[in-house]
mmCIF file with all atom_site columns, C-alpha atoms in Angstrom:
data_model
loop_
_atom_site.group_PDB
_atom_site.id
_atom_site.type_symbol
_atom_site.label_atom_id
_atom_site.label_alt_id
_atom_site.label_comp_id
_atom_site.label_asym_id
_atom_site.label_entity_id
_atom_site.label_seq_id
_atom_site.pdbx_PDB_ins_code
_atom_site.Cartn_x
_atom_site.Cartn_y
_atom_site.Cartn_z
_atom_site.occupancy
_atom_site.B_iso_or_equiv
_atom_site.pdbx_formal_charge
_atom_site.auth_seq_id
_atom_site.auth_comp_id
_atom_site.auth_asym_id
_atom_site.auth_atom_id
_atom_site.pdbx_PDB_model_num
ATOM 1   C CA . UNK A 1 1   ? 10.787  -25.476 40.215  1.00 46.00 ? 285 UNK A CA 1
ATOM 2   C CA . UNK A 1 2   ? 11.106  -26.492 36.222  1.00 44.00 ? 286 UNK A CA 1
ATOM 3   C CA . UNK A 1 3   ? 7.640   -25.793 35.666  1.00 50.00 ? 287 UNK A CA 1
ATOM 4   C CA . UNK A 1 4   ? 7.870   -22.187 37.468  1.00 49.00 ? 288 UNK A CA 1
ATOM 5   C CA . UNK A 1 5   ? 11.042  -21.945 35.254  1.00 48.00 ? 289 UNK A CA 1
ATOM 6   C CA . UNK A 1 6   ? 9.744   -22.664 32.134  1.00 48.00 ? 290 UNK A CA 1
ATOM 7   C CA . UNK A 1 7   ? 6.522   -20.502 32.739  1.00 49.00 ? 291 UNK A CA 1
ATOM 8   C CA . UNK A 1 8   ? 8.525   -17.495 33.578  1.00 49.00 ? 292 UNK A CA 1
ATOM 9   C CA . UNK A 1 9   ? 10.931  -18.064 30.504  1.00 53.00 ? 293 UNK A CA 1
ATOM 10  C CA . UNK A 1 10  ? 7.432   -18.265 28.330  1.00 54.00 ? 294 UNK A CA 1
ATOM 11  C CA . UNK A 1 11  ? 5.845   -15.035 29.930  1.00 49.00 ? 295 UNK A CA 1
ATOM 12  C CA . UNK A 1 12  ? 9.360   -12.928 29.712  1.00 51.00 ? 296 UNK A CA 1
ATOM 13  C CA . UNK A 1 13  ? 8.923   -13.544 25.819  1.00 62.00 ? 297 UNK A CA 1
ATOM 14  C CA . UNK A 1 14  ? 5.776   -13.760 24.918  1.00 68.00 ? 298 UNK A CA 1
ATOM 15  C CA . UNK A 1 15  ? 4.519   -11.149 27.368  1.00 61.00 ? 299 UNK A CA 1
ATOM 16  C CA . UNK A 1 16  ? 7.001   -7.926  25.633  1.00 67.00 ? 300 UNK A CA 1
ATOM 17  C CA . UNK A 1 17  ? 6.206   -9.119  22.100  1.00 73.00 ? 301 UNK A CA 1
ATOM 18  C CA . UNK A 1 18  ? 2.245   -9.028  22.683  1.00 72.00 ? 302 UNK A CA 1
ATOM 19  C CA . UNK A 1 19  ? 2.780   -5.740  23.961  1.00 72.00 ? 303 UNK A CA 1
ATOM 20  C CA . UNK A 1 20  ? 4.960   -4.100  21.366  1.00 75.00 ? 304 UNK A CA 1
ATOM 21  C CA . UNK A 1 21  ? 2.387   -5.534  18.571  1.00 77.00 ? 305 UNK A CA 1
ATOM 22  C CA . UNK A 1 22  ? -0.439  -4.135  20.815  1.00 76.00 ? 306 UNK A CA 1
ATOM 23  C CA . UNK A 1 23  ? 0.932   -0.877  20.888  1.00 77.00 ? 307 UNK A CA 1
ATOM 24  C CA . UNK A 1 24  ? 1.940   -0.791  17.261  1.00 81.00 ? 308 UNK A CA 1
ATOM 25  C CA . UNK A 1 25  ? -1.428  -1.951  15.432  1.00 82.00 ? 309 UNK A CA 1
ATOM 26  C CA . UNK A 1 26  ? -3.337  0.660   18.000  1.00 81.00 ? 310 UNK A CA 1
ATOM 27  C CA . UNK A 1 27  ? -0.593  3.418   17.136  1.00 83.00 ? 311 UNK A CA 1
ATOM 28  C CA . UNK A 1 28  ? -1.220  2.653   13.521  1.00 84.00 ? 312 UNK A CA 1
ATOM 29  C CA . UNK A 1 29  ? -5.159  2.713   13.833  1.00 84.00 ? 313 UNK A CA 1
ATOM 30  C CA . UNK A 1 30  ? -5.196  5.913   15.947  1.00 85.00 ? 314 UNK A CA 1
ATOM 31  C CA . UNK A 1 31  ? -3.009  7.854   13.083  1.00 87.00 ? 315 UNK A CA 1
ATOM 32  C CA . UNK A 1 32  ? -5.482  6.149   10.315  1.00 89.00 ? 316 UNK A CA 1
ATOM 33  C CA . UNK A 1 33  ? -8.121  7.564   12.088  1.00 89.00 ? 317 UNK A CA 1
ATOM 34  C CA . UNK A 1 34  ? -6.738  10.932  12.149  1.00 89.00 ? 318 UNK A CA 1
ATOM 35  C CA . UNK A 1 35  ? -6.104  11.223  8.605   1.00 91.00 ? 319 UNK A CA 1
ATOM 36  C CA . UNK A 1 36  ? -9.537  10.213  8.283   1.00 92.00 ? 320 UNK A CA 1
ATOM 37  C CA . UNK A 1 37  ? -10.925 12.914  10.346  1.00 91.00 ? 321 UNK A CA 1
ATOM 38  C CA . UNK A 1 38  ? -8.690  15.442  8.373   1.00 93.00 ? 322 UNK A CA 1
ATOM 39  C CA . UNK A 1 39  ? -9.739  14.348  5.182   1.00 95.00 ? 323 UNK A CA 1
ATOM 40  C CA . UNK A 1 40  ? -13.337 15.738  5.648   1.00 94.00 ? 324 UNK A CA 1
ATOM 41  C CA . UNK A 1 41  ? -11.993 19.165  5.402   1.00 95.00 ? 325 UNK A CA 1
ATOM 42  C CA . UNK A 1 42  ? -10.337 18.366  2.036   1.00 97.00 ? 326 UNK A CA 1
ATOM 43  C CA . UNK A 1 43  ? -10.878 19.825  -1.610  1.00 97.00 ? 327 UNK A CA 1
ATOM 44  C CA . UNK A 1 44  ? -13.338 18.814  -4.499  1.00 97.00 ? 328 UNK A CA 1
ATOM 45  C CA . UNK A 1 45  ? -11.894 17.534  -7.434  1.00 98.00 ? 329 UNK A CA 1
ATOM 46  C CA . UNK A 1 46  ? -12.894 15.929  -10.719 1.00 98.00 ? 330 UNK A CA 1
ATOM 47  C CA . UNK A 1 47  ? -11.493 12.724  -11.189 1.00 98.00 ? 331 UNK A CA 1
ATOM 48  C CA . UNK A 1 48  ? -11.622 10.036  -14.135 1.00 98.00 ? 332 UNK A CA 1
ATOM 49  C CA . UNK A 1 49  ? -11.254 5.619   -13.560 1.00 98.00 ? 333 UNK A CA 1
ATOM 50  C CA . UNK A 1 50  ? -7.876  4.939   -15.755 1.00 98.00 ? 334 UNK A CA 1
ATOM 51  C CA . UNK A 1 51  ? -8.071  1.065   -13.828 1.00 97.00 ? 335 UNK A CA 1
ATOM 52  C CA . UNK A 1 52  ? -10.163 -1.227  -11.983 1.00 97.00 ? 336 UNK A CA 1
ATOM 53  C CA . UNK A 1 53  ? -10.179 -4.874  -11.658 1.00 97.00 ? 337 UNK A CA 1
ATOM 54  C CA . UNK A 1 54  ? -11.561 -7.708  -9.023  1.00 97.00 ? 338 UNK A CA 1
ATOM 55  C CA . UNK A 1 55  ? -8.442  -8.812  -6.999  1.00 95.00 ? 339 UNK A CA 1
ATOM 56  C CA . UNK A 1 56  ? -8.969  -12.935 -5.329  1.00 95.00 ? 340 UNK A CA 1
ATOM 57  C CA . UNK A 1 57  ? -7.201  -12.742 -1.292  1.00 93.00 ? 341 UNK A CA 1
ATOM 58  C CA . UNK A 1 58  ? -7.214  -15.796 -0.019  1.00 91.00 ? 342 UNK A CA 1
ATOM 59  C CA . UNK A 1 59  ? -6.682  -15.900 4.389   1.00 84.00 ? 343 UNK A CA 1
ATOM 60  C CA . UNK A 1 60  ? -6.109  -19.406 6.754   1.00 84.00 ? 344 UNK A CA 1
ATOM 61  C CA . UNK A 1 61  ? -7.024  -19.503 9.941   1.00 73.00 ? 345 UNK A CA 1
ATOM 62  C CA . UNK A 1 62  ? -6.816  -22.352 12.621  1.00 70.00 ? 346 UNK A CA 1
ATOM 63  C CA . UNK A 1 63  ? -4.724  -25.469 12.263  1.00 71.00 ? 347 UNK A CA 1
ATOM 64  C CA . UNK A 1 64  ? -5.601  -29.456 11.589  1.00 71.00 ? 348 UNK A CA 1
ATOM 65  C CA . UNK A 1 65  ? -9.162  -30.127 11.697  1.00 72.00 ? 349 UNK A CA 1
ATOM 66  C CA . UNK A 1 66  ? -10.136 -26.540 12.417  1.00 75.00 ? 350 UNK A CA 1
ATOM 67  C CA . UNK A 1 67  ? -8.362  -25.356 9.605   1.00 79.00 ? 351 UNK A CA 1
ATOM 68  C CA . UNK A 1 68  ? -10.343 -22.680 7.650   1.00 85.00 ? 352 UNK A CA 1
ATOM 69  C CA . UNK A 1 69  ? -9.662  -21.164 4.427   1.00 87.00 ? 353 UNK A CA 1
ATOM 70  C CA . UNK A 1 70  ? -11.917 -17.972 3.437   1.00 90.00 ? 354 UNK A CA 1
ATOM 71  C CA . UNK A 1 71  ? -11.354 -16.175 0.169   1.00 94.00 ? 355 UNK A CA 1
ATOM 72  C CA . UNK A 1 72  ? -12.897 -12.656 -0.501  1.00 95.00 ? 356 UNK A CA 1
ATOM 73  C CA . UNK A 1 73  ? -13.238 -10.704 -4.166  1.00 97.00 ? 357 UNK A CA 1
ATOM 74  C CA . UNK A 1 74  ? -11.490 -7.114  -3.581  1.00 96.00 ? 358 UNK A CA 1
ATOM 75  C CA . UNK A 1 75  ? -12.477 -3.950  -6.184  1.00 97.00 ? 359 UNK A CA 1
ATOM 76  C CA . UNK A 1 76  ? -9.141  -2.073  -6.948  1.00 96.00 ? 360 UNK A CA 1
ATOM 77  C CA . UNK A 1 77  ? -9.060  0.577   -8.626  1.00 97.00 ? 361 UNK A CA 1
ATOM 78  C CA . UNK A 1 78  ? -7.039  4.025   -9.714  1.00 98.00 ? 362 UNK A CA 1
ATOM 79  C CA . UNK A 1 79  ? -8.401  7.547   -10.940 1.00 98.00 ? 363 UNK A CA 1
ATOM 80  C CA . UNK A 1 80  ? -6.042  10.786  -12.008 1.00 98.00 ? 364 UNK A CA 1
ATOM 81  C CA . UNK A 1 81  ? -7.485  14.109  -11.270 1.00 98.00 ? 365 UNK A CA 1
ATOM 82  C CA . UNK A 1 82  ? -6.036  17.555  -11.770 1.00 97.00 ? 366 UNK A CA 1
ATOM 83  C CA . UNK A 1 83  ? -4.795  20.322  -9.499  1.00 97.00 ? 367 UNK A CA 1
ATOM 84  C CA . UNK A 1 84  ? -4.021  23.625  -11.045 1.00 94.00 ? 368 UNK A CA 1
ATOM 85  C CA . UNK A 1 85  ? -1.196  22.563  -13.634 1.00 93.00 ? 369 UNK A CA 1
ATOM 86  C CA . UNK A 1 86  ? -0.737  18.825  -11.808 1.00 96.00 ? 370 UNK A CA 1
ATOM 87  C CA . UNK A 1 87  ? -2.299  15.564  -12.871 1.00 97.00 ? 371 UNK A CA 1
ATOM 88  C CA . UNK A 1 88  ? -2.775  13.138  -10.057 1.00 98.00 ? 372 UNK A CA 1
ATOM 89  C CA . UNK A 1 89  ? -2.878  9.214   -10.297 1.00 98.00 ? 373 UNK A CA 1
ATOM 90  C CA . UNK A 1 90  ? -4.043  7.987   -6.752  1.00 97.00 ? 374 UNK A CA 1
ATOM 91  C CA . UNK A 1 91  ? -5.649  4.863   -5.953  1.00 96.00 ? 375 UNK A CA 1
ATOM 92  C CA . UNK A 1 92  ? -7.149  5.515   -2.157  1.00 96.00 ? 376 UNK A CA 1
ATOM 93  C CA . UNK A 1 93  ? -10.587 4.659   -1.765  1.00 96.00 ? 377 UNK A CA 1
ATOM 94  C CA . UNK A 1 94  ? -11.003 5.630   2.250   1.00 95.00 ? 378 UNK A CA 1
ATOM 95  C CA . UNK A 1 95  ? -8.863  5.609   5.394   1.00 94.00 ? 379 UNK A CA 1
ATOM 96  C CA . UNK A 1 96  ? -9.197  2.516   6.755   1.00 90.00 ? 380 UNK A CA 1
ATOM 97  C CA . UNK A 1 97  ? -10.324 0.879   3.765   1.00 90.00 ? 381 UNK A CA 1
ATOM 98  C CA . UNK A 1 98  ? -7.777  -1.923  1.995   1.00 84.00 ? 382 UNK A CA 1
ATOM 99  C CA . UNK A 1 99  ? -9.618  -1.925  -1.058  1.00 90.00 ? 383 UNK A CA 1
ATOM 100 C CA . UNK A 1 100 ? -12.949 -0.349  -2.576  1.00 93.00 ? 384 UNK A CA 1
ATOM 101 C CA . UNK A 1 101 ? -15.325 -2.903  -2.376  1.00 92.00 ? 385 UNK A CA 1
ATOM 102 C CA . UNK A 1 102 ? -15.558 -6.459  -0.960  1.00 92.00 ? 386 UNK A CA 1
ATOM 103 C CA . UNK A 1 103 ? -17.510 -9.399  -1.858  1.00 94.00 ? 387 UNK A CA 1
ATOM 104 C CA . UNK A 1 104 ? -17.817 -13.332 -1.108  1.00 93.00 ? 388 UNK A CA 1
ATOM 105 C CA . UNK A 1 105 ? -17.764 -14.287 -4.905  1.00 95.00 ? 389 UNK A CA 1
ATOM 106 C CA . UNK A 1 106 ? -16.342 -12.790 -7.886  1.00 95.00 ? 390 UNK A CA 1
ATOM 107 C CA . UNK A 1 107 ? -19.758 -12.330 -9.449  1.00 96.00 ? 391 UNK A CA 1
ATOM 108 C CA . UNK A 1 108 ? -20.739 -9.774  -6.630  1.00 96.00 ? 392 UNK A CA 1
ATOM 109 C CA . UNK A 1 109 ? -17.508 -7.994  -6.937  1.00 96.00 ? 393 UNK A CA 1
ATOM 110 C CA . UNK A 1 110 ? -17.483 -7.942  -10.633 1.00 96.00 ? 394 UNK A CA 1
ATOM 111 C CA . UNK A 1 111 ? -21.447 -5.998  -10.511 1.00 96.00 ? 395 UNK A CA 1
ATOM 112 C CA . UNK A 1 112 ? -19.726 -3.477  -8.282  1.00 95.00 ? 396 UNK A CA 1
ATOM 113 C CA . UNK A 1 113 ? -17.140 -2.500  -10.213 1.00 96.00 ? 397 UNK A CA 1
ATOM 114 C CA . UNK A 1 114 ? -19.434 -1.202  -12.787 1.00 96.00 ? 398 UNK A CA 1
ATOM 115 C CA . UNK A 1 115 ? -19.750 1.395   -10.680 1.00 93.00 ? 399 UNK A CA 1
ATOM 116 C CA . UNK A 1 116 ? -15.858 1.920   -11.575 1.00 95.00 ? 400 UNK A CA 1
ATOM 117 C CA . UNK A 1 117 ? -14.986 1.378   -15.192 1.00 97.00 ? 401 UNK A CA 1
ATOM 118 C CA . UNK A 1 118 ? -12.320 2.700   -17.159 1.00 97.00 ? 402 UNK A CA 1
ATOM 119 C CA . UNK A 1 119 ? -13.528 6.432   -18.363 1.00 97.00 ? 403 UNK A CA 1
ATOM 120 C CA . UNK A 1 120 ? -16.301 7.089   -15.631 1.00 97.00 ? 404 UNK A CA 1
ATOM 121 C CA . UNK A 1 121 ? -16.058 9.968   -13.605 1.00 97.00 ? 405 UNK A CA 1
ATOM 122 C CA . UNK A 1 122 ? -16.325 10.780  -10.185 1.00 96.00 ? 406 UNK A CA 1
ATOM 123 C CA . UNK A 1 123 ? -15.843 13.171  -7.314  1.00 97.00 ? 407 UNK A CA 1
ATOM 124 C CA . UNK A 1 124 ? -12.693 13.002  -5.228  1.00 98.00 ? 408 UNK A CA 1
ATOM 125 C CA . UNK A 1 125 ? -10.829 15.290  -2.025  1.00 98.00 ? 409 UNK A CA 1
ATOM 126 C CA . UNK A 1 126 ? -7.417  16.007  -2.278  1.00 98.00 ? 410 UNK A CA 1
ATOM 127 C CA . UNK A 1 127 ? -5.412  17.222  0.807   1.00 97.00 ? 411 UNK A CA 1
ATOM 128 C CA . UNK A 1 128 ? -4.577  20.969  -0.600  1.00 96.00 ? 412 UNK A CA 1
ATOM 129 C CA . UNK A 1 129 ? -1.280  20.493  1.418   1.00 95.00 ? 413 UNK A CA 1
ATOM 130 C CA . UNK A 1 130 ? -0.197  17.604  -0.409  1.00 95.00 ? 414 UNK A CA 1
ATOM 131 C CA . UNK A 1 131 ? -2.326  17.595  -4.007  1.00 97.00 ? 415 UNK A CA 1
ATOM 132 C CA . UNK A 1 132 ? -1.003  13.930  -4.293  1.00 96.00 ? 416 UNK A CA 1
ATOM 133 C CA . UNK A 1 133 ? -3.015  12.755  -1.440  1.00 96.00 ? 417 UNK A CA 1
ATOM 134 C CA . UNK A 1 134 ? -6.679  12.528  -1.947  1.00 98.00 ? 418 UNK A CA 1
ATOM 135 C CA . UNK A 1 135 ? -9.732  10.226  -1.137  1.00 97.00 ? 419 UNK A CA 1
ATOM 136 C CA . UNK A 1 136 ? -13.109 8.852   -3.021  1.00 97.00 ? 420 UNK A CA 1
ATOM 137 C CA . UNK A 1 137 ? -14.977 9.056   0.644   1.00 96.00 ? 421 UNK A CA 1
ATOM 138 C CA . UNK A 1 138 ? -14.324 11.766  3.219   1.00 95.00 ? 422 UNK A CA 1
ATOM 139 C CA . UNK A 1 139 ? -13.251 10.237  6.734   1.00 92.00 ? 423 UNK A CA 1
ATOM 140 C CA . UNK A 1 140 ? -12.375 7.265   8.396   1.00 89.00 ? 424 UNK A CA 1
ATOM 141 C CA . UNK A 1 141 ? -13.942 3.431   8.099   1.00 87.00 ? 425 UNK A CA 1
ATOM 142 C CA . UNK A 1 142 ? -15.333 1.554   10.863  1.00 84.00 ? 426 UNK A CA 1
ATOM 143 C CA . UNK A 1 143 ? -12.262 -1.051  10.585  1.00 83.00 ? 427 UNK A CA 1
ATOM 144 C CA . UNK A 1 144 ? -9.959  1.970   10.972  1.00 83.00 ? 428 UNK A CA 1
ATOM 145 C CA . UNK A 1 145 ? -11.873 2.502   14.688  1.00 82.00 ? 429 UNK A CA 1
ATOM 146 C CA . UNK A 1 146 ? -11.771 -0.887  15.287  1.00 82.00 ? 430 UNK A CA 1
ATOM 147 C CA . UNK A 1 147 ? -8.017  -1.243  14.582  1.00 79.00 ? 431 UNK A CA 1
ATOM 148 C CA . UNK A 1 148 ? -7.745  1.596   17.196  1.00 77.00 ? 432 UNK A CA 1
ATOM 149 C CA . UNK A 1 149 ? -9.686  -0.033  20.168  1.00 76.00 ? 433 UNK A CA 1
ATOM 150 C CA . UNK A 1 150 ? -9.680  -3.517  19.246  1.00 75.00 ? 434 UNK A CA 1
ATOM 151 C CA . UNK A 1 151 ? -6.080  -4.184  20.536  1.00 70.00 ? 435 UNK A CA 1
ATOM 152 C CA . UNK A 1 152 ? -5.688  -2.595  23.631  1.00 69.00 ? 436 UNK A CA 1
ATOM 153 C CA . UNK A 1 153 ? -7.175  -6.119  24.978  1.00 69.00 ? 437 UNK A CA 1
ATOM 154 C CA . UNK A 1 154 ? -4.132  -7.581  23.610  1.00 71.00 ? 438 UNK A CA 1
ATOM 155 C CA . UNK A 1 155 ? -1.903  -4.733  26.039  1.00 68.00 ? 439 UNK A CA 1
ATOM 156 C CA . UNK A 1 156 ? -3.228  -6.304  29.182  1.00 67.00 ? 440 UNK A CA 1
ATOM 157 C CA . UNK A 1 157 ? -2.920  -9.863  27.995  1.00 68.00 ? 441 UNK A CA 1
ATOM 158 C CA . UNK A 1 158 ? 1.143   -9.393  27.082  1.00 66.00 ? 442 UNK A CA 1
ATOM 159 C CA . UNK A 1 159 ? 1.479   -7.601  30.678  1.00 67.00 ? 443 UNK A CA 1
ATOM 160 C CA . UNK A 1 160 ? -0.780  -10.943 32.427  1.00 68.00 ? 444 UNK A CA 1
ATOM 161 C CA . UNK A 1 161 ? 2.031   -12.123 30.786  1.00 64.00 ? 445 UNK A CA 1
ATOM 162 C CA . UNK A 1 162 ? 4.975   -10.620 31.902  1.00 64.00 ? 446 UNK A CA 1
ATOM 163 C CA . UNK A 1 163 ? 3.262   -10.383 35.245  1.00 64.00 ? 447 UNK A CA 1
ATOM 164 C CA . UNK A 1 164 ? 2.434   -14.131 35.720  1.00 64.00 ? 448 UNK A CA 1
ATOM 165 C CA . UNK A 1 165 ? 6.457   -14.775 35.112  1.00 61.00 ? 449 UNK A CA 1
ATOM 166 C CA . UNK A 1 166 ? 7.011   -12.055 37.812  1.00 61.00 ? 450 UNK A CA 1
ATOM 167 C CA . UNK A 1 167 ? 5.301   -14.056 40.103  1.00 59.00 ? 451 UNK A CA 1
ATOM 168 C CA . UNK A 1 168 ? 6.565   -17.595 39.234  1.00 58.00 ? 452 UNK A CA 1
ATOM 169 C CA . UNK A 1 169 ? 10.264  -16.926 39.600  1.00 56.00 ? 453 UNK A CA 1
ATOM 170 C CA . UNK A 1 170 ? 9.473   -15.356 42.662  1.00 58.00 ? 454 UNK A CA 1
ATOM 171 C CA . UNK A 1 171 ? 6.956   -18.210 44.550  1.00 54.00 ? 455 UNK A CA 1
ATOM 172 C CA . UNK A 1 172 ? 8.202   -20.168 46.989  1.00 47.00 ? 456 UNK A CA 1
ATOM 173 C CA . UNK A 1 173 ? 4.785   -21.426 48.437  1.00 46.00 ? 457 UNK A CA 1
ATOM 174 C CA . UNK A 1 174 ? 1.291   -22.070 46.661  1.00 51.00 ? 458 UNK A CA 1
ATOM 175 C CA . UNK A 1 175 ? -0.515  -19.537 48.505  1.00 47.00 ? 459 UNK A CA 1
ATOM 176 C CA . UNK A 1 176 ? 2.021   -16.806 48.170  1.00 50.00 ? 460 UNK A CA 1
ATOM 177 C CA . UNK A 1 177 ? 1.629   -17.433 44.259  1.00 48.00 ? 461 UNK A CA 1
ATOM 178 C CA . UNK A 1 178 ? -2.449  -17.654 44.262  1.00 46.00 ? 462 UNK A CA 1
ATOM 179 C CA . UNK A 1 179 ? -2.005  -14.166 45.579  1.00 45.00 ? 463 UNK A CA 1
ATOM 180 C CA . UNK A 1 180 ? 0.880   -13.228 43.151  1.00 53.00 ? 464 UNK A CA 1
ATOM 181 C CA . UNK A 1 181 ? -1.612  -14.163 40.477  1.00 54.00 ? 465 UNK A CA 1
ATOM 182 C CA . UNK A 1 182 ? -4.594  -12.723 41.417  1.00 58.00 ? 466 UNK A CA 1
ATOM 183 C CA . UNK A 1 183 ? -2.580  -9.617  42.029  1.00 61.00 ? 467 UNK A CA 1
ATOM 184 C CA . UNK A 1 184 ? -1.149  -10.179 38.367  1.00 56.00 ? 468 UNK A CA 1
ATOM 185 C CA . UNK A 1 185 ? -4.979  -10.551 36.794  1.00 59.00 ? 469 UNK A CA 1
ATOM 186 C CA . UNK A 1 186 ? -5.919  -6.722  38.890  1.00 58.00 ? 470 UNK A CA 1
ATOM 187 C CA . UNK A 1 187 ? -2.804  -4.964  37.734  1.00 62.00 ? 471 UNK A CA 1
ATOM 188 C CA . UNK A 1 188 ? -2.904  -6.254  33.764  1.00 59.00 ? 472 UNK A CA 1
ATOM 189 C CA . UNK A 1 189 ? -7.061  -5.621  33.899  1.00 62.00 ? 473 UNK A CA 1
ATOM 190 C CA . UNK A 1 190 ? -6.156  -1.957  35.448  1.00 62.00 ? 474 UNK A CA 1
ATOM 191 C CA . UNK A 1 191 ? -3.484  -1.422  32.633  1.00 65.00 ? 475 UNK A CA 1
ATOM 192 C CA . UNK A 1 192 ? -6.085  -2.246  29.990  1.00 64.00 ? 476 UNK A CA 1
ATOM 193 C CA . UNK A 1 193 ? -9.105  0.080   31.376  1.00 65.00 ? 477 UNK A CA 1
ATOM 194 C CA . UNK A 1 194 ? -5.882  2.639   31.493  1.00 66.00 ? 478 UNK A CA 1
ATOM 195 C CA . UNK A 1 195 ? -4.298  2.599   28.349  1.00 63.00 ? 479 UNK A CA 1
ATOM 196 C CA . UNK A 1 196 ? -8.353  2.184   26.709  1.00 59.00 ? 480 UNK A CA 1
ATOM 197 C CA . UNK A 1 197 ? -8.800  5.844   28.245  1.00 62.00 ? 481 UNK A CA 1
ATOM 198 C CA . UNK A 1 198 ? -5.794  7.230   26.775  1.00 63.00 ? 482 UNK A CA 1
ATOM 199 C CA . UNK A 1 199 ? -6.553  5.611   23.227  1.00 59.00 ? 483 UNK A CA 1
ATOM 200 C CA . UNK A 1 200 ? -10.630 7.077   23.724  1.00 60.00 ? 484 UNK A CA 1
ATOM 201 C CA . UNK A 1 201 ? -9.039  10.812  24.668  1.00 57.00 ? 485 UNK A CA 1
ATOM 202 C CA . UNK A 1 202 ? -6.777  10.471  21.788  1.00 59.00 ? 486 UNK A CA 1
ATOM 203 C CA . UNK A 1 203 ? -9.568  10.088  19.829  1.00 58.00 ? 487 UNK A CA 1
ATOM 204 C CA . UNK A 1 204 ? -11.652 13.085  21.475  1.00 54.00 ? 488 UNK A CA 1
ATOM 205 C CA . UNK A 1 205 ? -8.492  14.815  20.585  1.00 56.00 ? 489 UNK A CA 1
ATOM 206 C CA . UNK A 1 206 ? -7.186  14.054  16.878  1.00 57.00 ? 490 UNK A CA 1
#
C-alpha cells in the first residue's frame, strides 16, 4: 500500500510538470518556426557590423562519475541598417539560431568571425511591418524544427505519468494493475502519435 502511495504521489507531480514543459518548449518552437517561415517574404536592406566578438558557454550534464562538462565558442554579433529615415541596431542572426556561429575552440570561432568585423557590410531582411525586426538568413534553423517535434515525446511520458498514479491508487490486486498499466502505456503512446499530428498540421499550416 506505501509503495502504491508513494508512486502515485510521484506520478501526480511529476506527470503535470513534464507536461506543461512539453507543451511550452513545443509552443515556443512552433511560433519560432513561424516567424521563420515569414521572414522569407521580408525586405532587402543594407546593413553594416558595429560589434562582434567570440562568446565561451560552458553546459554540465550528468552527475558523479558521468559528469560531463562541454564548452562551445559562440560568434555574436550586431549590425544597424536603415529604413527610410530610421536606423536600425539588431543583432538576429536566424530564427532558431542562439548565436551566429558555433565552434569547439576559440580558434575556429575566432576565423569565422572574420567574416563579421566591425565596418563590413552585408545584406539583411527586415519585417516591413516592424522595420526593427530583421534577419541575416531568411527562415527558420533546423534546431528551431527540432524544438518543435522533439518534445512531444516528453507529452506522453508526463501523461505515463499521471496515468501510472491513476492506476496505483486504484489497484487492489496485481493483475488488475498489470492491466491498469498496460492500459496506461496504450493511452500515453496514443496521446503522443495525437498531439505529433496536431504539431505536423500546425506546421503544414503556419
Amino acid at each position: 500500500m506505501g509503495n502504491r502511495e508513494g508512486k502515485r504521489e510521484i506520478g501526480v507531480i511529476i506527470g503535470p510538470m513534464i507536461m506543461v514543459a512539453s507543451v511550452s518548449v513545443t509552443v515556443y518552437g512552433l511560433v519560432t518556426v513561424h516567424l521563420g517561415r515569414v521572414s522569407r517574404d521580408w525586405q532587402r536592406a543594407q546593413a553594416t557590423i558595429t560589434r562582434s566578438g567570440v562568446v565561451k558557454r560552458t553546459s554540465t550534464s550528468g552527475s558523479g562519475s558521468s559528469r560531463r562538462t562541454t564548452t562551445r565558442y559562440h560568434v555574436e554579433a550586431t549590425y544597424t541598417y536603415r529604413v527610410g529615415r530610421h536606423v536600425h541596431v539588431w543583432s538576429r542572426y536566424a530564427y532558431g539560431a542562439s548565436s551566429w556561429h558555433s565552434a569547439s575552440t576559440r580558434a575556429k570561432a575566432e576565423r569565422w568571425r572574420q567574416n563579421y568585423l566591425p565596418g563590413q557590410a552585408l545584406t539583411v531582411f527586415y519585417d516591413p511591418e516592424r522595420p526593427s525586426q530583421a534577419v541575416v538568413v531568411r527562415g527558420a534553423t533546423y534546431s528551431a524544427y527540432f524544438i518543435a517535434l522533439f518534445p512531444p515525446l516528453f507529452l506522453g511520458v508526463g501523461l505515463l505519468f499521471l496515468l501510472l498514479a491513476r492506476a496505483a491508487s486504484r489497484a487492489s490486486q496485481g493483475g488488475q494493475h498489470a492491466v491498469s498499466n498496460s492500459r496506461s502505456f496504450v493511452i500515453a503512446a496514443l496521446a503522443t502519435v495525437a498531439f505529433y499530428a496536431v504539431c505536423g498540421l500546425a506546421l503544414l499550416v503556419i
